[in-house]
CSV table of C-alpha atoms in Angstrom, one decimal:
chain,number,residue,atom,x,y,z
A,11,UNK,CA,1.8,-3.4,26.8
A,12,UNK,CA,1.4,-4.6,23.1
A,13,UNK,CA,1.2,-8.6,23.1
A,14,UNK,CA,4.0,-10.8,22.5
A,15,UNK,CA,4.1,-11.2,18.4
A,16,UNK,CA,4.9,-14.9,18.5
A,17,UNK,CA,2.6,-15.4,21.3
A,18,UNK,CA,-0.5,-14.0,19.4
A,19,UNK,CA,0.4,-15.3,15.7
A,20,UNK,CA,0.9,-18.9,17.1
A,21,UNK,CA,-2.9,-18.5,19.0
A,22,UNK,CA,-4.8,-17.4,15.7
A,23,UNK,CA,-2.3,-20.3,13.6
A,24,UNK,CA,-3.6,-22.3,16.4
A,25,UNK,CA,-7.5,-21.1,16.3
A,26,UNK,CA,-7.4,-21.3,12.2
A,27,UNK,CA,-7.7,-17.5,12.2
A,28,UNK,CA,-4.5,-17.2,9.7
A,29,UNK,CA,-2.4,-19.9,8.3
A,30,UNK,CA,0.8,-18.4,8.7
A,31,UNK,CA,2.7,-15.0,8.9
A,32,UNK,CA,5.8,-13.4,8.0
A,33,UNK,CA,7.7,-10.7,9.6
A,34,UNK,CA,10.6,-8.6,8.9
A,35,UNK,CA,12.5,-5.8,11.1
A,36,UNK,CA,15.6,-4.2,11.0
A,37,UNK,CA,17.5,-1.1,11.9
A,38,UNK,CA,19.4,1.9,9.4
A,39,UNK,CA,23.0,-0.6,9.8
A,40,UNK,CA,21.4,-3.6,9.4
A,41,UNK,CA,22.2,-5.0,13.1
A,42,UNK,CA,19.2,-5.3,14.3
A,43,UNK,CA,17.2,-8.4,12.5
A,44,UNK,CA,14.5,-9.8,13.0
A,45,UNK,CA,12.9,-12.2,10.6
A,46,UNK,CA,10.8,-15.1,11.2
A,47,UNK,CA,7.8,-17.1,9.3
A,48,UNK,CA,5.3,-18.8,10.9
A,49,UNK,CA,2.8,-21.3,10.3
A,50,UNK,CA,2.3,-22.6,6.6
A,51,UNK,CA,1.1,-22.0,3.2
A,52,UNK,CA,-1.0,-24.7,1.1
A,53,UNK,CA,0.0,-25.7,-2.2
A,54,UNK,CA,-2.6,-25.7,-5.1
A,55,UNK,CA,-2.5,-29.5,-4.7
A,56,UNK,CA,-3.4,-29.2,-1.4
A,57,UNK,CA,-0.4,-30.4,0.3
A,58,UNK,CA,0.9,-27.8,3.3
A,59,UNK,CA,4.0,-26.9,3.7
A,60,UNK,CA,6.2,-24.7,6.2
A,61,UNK,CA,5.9,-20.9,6.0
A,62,UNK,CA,9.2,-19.3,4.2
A,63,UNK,CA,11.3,-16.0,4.3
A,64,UNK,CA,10.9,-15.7,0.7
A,65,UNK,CA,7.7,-17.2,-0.1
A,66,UNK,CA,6.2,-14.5,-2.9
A,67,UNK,CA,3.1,-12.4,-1.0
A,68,UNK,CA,0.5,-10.5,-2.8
A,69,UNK,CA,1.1,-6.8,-1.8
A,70,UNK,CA,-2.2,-4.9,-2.7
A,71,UNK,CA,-1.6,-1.4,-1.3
A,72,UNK,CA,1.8,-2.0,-0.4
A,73,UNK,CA,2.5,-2.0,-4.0
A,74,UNK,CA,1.9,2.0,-3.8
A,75,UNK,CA,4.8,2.6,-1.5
A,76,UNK,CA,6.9,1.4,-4.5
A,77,UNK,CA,4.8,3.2,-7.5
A,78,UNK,CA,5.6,6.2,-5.1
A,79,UNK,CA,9.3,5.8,-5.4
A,80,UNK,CA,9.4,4.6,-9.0
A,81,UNK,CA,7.3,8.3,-9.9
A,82,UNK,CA,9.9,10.4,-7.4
A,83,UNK,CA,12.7,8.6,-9.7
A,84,UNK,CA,11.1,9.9,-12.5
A,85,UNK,CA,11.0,13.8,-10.9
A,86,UNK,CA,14.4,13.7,-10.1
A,87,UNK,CA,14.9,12.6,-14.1
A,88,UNK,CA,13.0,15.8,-14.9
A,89,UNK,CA,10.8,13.6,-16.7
A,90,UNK,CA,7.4,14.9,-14.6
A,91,UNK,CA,7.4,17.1,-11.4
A,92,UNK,CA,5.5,16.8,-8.2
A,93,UNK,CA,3.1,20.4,-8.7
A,94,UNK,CA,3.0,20.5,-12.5
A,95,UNK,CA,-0.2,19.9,-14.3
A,96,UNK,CA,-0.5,16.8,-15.9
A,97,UNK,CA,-2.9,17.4,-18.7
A,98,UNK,CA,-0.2,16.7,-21.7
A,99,UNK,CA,0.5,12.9,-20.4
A,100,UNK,CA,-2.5,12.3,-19.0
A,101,UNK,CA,-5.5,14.4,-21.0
A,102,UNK,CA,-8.0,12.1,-19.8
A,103,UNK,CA,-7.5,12.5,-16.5
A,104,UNK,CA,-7.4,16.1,-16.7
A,105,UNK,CA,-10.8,15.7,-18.7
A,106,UNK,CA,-12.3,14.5,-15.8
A,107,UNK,CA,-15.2,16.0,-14.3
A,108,UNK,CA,-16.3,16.3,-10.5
A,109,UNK,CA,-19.5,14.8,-9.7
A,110,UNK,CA,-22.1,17.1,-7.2
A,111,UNK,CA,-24.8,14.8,-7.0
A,112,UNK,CA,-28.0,13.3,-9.1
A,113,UNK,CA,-31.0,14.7,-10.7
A,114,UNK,CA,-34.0,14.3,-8.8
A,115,UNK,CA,-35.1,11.6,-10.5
A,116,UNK,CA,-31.7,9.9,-9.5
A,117,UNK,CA,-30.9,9.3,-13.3
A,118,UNK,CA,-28.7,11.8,-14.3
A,119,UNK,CA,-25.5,12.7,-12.7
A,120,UNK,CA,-24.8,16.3,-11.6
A,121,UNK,CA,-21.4,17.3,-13.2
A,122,UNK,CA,-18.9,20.5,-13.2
A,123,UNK,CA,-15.5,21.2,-14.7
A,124,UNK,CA,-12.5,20.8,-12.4
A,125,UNK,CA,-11.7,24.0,-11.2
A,126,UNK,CA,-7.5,23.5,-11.3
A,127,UNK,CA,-5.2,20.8,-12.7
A,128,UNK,CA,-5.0,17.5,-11.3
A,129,UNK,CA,-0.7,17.0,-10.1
A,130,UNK,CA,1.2,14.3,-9.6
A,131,UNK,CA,1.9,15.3,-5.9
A,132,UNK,CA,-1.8,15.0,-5.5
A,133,UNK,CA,-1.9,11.5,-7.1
A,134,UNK,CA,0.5,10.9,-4.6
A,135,UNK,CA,-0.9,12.1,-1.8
A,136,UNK,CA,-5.2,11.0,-2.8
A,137,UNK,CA,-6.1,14.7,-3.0
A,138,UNK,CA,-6.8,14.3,-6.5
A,139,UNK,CA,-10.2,13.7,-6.4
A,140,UNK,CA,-10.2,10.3,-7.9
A,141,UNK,CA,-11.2,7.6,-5.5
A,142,UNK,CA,-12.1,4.0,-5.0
A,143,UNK,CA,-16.0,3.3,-5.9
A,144,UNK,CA,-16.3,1.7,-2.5
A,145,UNK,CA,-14.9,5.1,-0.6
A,146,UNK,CA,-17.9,7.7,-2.2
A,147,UNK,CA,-21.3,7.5,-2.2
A,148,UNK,CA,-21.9,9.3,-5.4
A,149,UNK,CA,-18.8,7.3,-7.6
A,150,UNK,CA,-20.7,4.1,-5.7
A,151,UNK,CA,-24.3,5.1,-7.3
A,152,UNK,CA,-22.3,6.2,-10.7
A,153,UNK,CA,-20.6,3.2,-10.9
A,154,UNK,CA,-23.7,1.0,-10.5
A,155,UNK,CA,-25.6,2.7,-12.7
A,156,UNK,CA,-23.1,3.7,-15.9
A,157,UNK,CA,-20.0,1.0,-15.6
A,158,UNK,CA,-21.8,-2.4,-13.8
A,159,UNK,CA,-18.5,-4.8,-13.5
A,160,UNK,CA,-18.3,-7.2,-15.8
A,161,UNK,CA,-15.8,-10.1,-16.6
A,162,UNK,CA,-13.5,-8.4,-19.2
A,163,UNK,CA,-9.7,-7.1,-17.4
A,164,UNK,CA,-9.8,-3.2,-18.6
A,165,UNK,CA,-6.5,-1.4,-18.0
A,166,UNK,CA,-6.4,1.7,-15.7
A,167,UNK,CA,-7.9,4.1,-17.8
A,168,UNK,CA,-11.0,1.8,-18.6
A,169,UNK,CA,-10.9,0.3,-15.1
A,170,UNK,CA,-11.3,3.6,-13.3
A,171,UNK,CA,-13.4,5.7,-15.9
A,172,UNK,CA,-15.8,7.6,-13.0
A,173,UNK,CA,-15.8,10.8,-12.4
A,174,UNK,CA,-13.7,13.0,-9.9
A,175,UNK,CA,-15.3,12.8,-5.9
A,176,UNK,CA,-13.9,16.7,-5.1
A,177,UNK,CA,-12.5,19.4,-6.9
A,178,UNK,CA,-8.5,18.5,-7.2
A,179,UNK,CA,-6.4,19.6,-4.2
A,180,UNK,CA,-9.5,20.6,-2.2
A,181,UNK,CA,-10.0,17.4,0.2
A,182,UNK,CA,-8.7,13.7,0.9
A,183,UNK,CA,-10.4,10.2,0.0
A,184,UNK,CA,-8.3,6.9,-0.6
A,185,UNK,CA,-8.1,6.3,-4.3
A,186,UNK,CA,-7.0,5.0,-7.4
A,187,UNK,CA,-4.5,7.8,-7.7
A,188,UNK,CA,-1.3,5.7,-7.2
A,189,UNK,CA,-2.8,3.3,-10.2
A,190,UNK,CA,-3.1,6.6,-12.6
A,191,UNK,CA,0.5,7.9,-11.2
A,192,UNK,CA,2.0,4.5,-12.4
A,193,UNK,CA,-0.1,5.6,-15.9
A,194,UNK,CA,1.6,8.4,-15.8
A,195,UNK,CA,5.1,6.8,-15.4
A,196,UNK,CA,4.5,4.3,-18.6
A,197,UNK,CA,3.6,7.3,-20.2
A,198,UNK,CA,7.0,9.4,-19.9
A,199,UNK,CA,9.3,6.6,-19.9
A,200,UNK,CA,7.5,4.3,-22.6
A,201,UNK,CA,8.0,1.3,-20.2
A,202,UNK,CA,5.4,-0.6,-18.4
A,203,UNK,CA,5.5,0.4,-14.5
A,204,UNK,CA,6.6,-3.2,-14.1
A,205,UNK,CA,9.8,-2.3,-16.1
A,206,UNK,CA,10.3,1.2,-14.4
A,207,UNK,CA,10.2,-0.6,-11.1
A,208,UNK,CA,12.7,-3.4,-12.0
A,209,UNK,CA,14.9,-0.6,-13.4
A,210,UNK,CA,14.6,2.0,-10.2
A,211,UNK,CA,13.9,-0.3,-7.6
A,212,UNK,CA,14.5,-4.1,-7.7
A,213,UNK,CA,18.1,-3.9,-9.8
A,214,UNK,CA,19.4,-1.1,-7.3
A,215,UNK,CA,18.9,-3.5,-4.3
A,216,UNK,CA,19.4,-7.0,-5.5
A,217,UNK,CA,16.0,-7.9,-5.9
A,218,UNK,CA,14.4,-10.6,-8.0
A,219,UNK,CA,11.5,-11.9,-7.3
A,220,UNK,CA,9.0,-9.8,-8.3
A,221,UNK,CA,6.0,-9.5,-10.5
A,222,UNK,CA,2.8,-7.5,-11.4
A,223,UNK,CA,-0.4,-9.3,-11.8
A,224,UNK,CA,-0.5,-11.8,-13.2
A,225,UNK,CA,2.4,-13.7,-11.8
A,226,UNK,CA,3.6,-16.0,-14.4
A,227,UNK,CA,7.0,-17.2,-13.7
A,228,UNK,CA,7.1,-20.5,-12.7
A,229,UNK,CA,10.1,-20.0,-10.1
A,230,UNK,CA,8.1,-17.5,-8.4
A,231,UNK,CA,4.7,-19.4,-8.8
A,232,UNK,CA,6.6,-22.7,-6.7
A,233,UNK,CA,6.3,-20.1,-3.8
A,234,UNK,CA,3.5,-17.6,-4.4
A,235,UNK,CA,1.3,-18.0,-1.4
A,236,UNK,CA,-1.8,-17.1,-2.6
A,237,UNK,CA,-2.1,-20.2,-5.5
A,238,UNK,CA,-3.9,-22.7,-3.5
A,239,UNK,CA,-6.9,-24.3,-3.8
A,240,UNK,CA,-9.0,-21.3,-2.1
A,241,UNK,CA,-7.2,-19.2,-4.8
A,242,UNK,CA,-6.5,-21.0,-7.9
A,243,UNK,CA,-6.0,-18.3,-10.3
A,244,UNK,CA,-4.0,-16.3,-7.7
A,245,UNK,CA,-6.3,-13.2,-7.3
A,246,UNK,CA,-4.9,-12.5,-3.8
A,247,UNK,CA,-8.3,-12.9,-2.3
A,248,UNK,CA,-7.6,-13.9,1.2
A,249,UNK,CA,-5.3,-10.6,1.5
A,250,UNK,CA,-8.7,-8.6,0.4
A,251,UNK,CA,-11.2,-10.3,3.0
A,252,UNK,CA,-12.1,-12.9,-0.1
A,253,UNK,CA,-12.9,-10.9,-3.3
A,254,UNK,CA,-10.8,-11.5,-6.2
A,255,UNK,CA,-11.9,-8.7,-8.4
A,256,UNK,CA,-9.1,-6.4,-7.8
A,257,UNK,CA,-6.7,-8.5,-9.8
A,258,UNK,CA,-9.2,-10.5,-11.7
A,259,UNK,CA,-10.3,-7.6,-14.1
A,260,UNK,CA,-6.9,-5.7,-14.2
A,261,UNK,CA,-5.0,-5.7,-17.5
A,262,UNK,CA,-1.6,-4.3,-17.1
A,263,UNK,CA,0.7,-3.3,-14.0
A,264,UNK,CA,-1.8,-1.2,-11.6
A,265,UNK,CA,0.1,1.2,-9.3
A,266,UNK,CA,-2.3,1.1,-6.7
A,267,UNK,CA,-2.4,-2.6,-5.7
A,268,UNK,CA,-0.9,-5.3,-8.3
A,269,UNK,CA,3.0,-6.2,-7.3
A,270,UNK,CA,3.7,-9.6,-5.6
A,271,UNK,CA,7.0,-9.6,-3.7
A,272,UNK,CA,8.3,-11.3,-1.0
A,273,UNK,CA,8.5,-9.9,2.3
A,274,UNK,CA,12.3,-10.3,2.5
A,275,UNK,CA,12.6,-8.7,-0.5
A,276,UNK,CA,10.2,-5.4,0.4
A,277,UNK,CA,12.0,-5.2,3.5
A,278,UNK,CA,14.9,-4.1,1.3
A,279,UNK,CA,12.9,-1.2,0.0
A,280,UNK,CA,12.2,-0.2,3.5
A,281,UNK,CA,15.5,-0.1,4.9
A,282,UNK,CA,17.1,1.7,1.9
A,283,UNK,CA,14.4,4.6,2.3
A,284,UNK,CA,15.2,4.5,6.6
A,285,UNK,CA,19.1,4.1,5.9
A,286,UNK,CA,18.9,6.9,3.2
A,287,UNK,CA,21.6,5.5,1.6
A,288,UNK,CA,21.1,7.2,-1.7
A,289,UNK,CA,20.2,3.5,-3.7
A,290,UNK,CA,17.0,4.3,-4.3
A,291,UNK,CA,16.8,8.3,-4.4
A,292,UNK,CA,18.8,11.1,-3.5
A,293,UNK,CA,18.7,11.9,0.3
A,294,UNK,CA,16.5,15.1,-0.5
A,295,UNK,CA,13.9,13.0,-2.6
A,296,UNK,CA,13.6,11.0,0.0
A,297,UNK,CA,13.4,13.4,3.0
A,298,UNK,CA,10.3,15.2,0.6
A,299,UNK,CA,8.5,11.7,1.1
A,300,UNK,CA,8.8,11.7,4.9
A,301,UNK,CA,7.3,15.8,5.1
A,302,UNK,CA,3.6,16.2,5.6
A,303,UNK,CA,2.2,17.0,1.5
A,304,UNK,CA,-1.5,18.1,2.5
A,305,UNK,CA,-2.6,21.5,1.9
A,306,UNK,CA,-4.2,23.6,4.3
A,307,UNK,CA,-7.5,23.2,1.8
A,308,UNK,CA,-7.6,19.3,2.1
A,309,UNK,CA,-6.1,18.7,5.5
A,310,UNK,CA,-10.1,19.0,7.0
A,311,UNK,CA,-11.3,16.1,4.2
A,312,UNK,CA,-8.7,13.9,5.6
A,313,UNK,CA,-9.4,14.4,9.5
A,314,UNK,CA,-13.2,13.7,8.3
A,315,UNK,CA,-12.0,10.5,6.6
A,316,UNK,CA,-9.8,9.3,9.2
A,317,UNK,CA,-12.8,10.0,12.1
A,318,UNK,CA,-15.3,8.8,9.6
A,319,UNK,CA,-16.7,5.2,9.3
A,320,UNK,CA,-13.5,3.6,7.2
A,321,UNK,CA,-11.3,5.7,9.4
A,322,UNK,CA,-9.3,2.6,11.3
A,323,UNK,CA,-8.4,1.6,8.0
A,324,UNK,CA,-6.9,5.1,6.8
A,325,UNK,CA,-5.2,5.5,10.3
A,326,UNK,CA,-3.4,2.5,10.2
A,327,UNK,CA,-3.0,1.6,13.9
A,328,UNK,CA,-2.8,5.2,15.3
A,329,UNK,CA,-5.1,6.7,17.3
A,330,UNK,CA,-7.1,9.4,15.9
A,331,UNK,CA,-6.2,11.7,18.3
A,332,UNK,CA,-2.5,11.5,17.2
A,333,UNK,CA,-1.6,14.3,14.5
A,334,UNK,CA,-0.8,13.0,11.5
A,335,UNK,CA,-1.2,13.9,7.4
A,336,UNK,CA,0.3,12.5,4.3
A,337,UNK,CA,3.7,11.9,3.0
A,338,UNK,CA,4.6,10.7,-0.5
A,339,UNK,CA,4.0,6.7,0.0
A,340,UNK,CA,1.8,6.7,2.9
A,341,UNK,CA,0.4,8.5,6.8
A,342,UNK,CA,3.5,10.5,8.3
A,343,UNK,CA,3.0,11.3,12.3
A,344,UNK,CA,3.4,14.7,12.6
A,345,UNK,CA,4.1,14.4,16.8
A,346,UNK,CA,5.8,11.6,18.8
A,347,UNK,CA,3.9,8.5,20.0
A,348,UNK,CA,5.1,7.5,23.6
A,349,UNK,CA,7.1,4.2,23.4
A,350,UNK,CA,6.3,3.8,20.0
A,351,UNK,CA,6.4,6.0,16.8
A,352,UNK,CA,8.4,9.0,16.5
A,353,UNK,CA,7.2,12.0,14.8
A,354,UNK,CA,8.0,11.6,10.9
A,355,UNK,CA,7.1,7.8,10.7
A,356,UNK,CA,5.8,6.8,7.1
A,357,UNK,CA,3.5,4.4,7.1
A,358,UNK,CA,0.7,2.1,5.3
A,359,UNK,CA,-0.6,-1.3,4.6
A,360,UNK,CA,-1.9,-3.3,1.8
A,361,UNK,CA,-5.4,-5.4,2.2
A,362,UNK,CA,-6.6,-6.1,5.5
A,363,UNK,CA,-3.7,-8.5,6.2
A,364,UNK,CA,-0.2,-6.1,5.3
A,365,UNK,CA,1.3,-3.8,7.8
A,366,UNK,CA,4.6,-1.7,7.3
A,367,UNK,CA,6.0,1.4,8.9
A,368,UNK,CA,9.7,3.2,8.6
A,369,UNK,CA,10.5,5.8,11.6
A,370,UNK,CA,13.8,7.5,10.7
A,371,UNK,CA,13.6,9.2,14.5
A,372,UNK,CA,13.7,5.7,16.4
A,373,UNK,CA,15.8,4.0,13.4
A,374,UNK,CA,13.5,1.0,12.8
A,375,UNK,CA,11.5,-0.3,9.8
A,376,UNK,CA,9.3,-3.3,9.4
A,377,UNK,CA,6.5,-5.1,7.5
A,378,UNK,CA,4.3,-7.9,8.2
A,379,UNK,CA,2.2,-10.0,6.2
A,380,UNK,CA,-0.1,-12.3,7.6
A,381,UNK,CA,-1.9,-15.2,5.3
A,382,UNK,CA,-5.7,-15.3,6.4
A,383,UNK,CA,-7.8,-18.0,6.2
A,384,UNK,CA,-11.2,-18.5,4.0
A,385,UNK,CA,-14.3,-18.0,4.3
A,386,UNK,CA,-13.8,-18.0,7.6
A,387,UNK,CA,-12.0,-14.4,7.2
A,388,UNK,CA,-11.8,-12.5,11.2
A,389,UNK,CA,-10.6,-8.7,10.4
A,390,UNK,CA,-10.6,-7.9,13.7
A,391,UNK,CA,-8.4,-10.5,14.1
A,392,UNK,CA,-6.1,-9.1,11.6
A,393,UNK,CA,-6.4,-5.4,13.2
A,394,UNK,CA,-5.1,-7.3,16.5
A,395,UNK,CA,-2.4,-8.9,15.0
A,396,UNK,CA,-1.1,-6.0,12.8
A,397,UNK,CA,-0.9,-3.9,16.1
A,398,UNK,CA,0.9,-6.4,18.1
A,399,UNK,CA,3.6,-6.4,15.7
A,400,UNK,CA,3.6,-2.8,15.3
A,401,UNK,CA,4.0,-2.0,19.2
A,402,UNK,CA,6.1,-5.4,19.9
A,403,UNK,CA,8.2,-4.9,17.5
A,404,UNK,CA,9.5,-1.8,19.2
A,405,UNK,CA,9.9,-3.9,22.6
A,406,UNK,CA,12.4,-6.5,20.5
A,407,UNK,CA,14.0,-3.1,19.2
A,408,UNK,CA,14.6,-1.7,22.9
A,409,UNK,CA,15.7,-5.0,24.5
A,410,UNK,CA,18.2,-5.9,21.5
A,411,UNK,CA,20.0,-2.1,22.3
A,412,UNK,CA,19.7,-2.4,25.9
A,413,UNK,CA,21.8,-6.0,25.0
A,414,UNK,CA,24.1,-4.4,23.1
A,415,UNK,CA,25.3,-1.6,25.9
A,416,UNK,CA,25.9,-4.9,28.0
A,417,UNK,CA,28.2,-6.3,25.4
């Protein structure tokens, strides 16, 4: 049985493993609730304060789930489509070539032509062939040895210049596909993403406290979370095990990893995609997100990543024997879990420290966002924490509708 959620976040507040944690639960009519804030976040003077509902979190990946819905927008506007080649808004991508390996000497990358177009669905999806340089071997050695990091913020195009990891469509690998899909977005609506998500997202639902990287409004700076004296420039580092880099050489709004909400306000997103309540898309946009996108072709390059040696990351809390592939915004279950997710949960995270799920079968959505502590950063810690309020959460959902047939 999963561990109390309170019981466990208190311990590691307790044991210096996180500072604080927030959490945020609810049900398709909004009758179940639950959201609580633990522990406390440290000022940039130094001073601590209590943990709040709408203190502003640095997403990372959770940011996708949102670039995902701002792009589906966009489709339903006939302004791109999900299996359409995007070489007219995005030549450079499509000018990518796939790297095979290095000349013997180790100098000289070995590079072909991509064989089809690269799509937005596979953007979407990280079939593209793009990928982080920490994910491949080969982007990791071309990355070293052609584009060394440097100081300077590059935008997405500069940022992520490397060559394709695998023939578009024709495997899986965790990429920077969501950051060129919100390229792709600026590009058709002649808005920056930040803009296209205001517009499709935030207005629709009342939200406004949000902000790429870098977050400059002062209202939302008095609460951001990760401006403290471990973080003075607010790179999100303690949400990325302690590296800054992410945000620190970004210039402009990066799909992938660069929106800072709060988690009262992404729980909003959440429910309106579990609620289907037509605020954000149209019912059948949204049922498309919650379908399994792989193709027979990639489906074997995503087993092998999930059983691979970054697979607990990619599985997000589900065991790898469970069936699962890839929705539009994150892992869909393709079979029931026993007690716990039902077959068509969407599902990701964002850093080491974000956790979110929506399962339309069992009516129940969620996020949590726990605030680490440096240096002394304790994944597993984090993995143990995430999963207690995965499963728990479920327990709170049972016991509250077991209440309510007593009422």
């Amino acid at each position: 049985m999963a561990k109390n959620i309170e019981t466990s976040i208190d311990a590691a507040i307790e044991a210096g493993k996180i500072n604080g944690a927030v959490i945020c639960a609810t049900n398709a009519e909004g009758h179940f609730i639950y959201d609580k804030a633990f522990g406390f976040r440290t000022l940039l003077s130094g001073v601590k304060v209590p943990q709040r509902l709408d203190d502003v979190l640095f997403l990372a990946s959770g940011t996708k789930l949102i670039t995902t819905i701002a792009a589906m927008k966009r489709v339903e506007q006939g302004l791109l489509s999900l299996t359409g080649d995007l070489s007219s808004v995005a030549p450079d991508l499509a000018a990518k070539q796939v790297i095979t390996g290095f000349s013997d000497d180790g100098e000289t990358p070995l590079l072909e032509p991509a064989k089809q177009p690269i799509t937005l669905e596979m953007l979407l999806t990280h079939t593209s062939g793009t990928a982080y340089s920490f994910t491949n071997p080969l982007i990791t050695n071309w990355s070293q040895k052609f584009d060394p990091p440097g100081d300077s913020p590059r935008p997405v195009e500069e940022a992520f210049r490397y060559p394709l990891a695998f023939h578009p469509g024709t495997s899986w690998m965790y990429s920077v596909g969501l950051d060129w899909a919100g390229k792709v977005i600026e590009r058709v609506t002649g808005r920056t993403l930040g803009e296209n998500v205001k517009q499709s997202i935030c207005d629709p639902l009342g939200i406004t406290d949000a902000q790429f990287y870098p977050v400059t409004r002062e209202d939302l700076r008095s609460r951001l979370v990760d401006l403290n004296p471990q973080d003075p420039h607010a790179y999100g580092r303690a949400v990325v095990g302690g590296s800054g880099d992410l945000n620190r050489r970004a210039q402009g709004d990066f799909g992938g990893h660069g929106l800072f909400m709060p988690a009262a306000d992404y729980i909003k997103i959440l429910h309106s995609l579990l609620a289907n309540n037509g605020k954000l898309l149209k019912p059948t946009t949204v049922d498309n997100m919650f379908q399994n996108h792989l193709s027979q072709e990639a489906s074997p390059g995503y087993q092998a990543a999930r059983a691979g040696p970054m697979g607990q990351s990619f599985r997000v809390g589900i065991d790898v024997e469970t069936k699962t592939g890839h929705g539009l915004g994150g892992v869909v279950t393709l079979e029931d879990v026993e007690g716990w997710y039902g077959e068509g949960t969407l599902t990701w995270g964002g850093g080491l420290s974000l956790a979110w799920f929506i399962d339309r079968k069992n009516d129940l959505c969620g996020v949590c966002a726990l605030q680490p502590t440096l240096p002394d950063f304790d994944g597993e810690i984090l993995e143990m924490l995430k999963q207690n309020f995965r499963r728990d959460i479920y327990h709170k959902h049972a016991a509250w509708k077991e209440q309510q047939q007593t009422v």
